[in-house]
C-alpha cells in the first residue's frame, strides 16, 4: 500500500492542493481570468463571497493531511467531489486546464484504489 509510486503521487497531490488552495485565499499565482461561460460561472461563484475561501481552506486541509500522512482515506473521500467538479468544469467550460484536471482526478482515483480495503465497509 505504501510503495514509492503511491508516496510520490500522495506528495504531489498534497503539494498541488496546498498551493492551489492557498492561491484561492492569497492570490499569489497570477491567473488569466476565464472568458465566456467559464468566466460567467466563476464570477457568479465569486459573487457569493464564500465559495472560494471555503474551497481554498478545504483544499489546504486535504493537502496537509496528505502530506502529513494523516487520515488519508478521509482526505481522499473529501477530495473526490472536488476533483470531479474540477474535471467537469474544464471539460465543459474551460478546456485549457483539462490536463491538470485529469491528473488531479487520476491521482485521487489511484490513491483510493490503493486504499480500497479501507473503503469496502462503505459498500456493504
PDB file of N, CA and C in Angstrom, residues 13-14 27 30 32 39 46 54 61 64-65 83 87-88 102 114:
ATOM      1  N   UNK A  13       0.104  15.305  -5.067  1.00  0.00           N
ATOM      2  CA  UNK A  13      -1.281  15.750  -4.919  1.00  0.00           C
ATOM      3  C   UNK A  13      -1.418  16.675  -3.716  1.00  0.00           C
ATOM      4  N   UNK A  14      -0.790  16.322  -2.611  1.00  0.00           N
ATOM      5  CA  UNK A  14      -0.839  17.162  -1.416  1.00  0.00           C
ATOM      6  C   UNK A  14      -0.246  18.537  -1.655  1.00  0.00           C
ATOM      7  N   UNK A  27      -4.066  34.695  -3.584  1.00  0.00           N
ATOM      8  CA  UNK A  27      -3.852  35.089  -4.986  1.00  0.00           C
ATOM      9  C   UNK A  27      -2.397  35.463  -5.293  1.00  0.00           C
ATOM     10  N   UNK A  30      -0.485  34.531 -10.466  1.00  0.00           N
ATOM     11  CA  UNK A  30      -1.360  35.249 -11.395  1.00  0.00           C
ATOM     12  C   UNK A  30      -2.013  34.280 -12.375  1.00  0.00           C
ATOM     13  N   UNK A  32      -4.982  33.980 -15.532  1.00  0.00           N
ATOM     14  CA  UNK A  32      -5.792  34.691 -16.504  1.00  0.00           C
ATOM     15  C   UNK A  32      -7.264  34.424 -16.211  1.00  0.00           C
ATOM     16  N   UNK A  39     -16.124  32.215 -17.535  1.00  0.00           N
ATOM     17  CA  UNK A  39     -15.988  33.476 -16.811  1.00  0.00           C
ATOM     18  C   UNK A  39     -17.260  33.847 -16.063  1.00  0.00           C
ATOM     19  N   UNK A  46     -17.791  33.639  -7.395  1.00  0.00           N
ATOM     20  CA  UNK A  46     -17.044  34.655  -6.658  1.00  0.00           C
ATOM     21  C   UNK A  46     -17.989  35.651  -5.988  1.00  0.00           C
ATOM     22  N   UNK A  54     -13.870  29.002   1.250  1.00  0.00           N
ATOM     23  CA  UNK A  54     -14.152  27.692   1.847  1.00  0.00           C
ATOM     24  C   UNK A  54     -13.427  26.601   1.067  1.00  0.00           C
ATOM     25  N   UNK A  61      -6.467  21.957   3.784  1.00  0.00           N
ATOM     26  CA  UNK A  61      -6.575  20.934   4.837  1.00  0.00           C
ATOM     27  C   UNK A  61      -6.335  19.550   4.246  1.00  0.00           C
ATOM     28  N   UNK A  64      -2.642  19.177   3.430  1.00  0.00           N
ATOM     29  CA  UNK A  64      -1.848  18.964   4.644  1.00  0.00           C
ATOM     30  C   UNK A  64      -2.017  17.538   5.159  1.00  0.00           C
ATOM     31  N   UNK A  65      -3.258  17.029   5.145  1.00  0.00           N
ATOM     32  CA  UNK A  65      -3.486  15.648   5.592  1.00  0.00           C
ATOM     33  C   UNK A  65      -2.708  14.664   4.721  1.00  0.00           C
ATOM     34  N   UNK A  83     -12.440  17.000  -7.029  1.00  0.00           N
ATOM     35  CA  UNK A  83     -11.685  16.651  -8.234  1.00  0.00           C
ATOM     36  C   UNK A  83     -12.609  16.356  -9.416  1.00  0.00           C
ATOM     37  N   UNK A  87     -12.644  18.524 -12.955  1.00  0.00           N
ATOM     38  CA  UNK A  87     -12.634  17.897 -14.280  1.00  0.00           C
ATOM     39  C   UNK A  87     -13.828  18.352 -15.120  1.00  0.00           C
ATOM     40  N   UNK A  88     -15.020  18.327 -14.563  1.00  0.00           N
ATOM     41  CA  UNK A  88     -16.216  18.718 -15.319  1.00  0.00           C
ATOM     42  C   UNK A  88     -16.173  20.186 -15.735  1.00  0.00           C
ATOM     43  N   UNK A 102      -7.436  16.302 -15.257  1.00  0.00           N
ATOM     44  CA  UNK A 102      -7.369  14.847 -15.431  1.00  0.00           C
ATOM     45  C   UNK A 102      -6.326  14.262 -14.484  1.00  0.00           C
ATOM     46  N   UNK A 114      -5.596   2.223  -4.221  1.00  0.00           N
ATOM     47  CA  UNK A 114      -4.545   1.618  -3.399  1.00  0.00           C
ATOM     48  C   UNK A 114      -4.991   1.401  -1.955  1.00  0.00           C
TER      49      UNK A 114
END
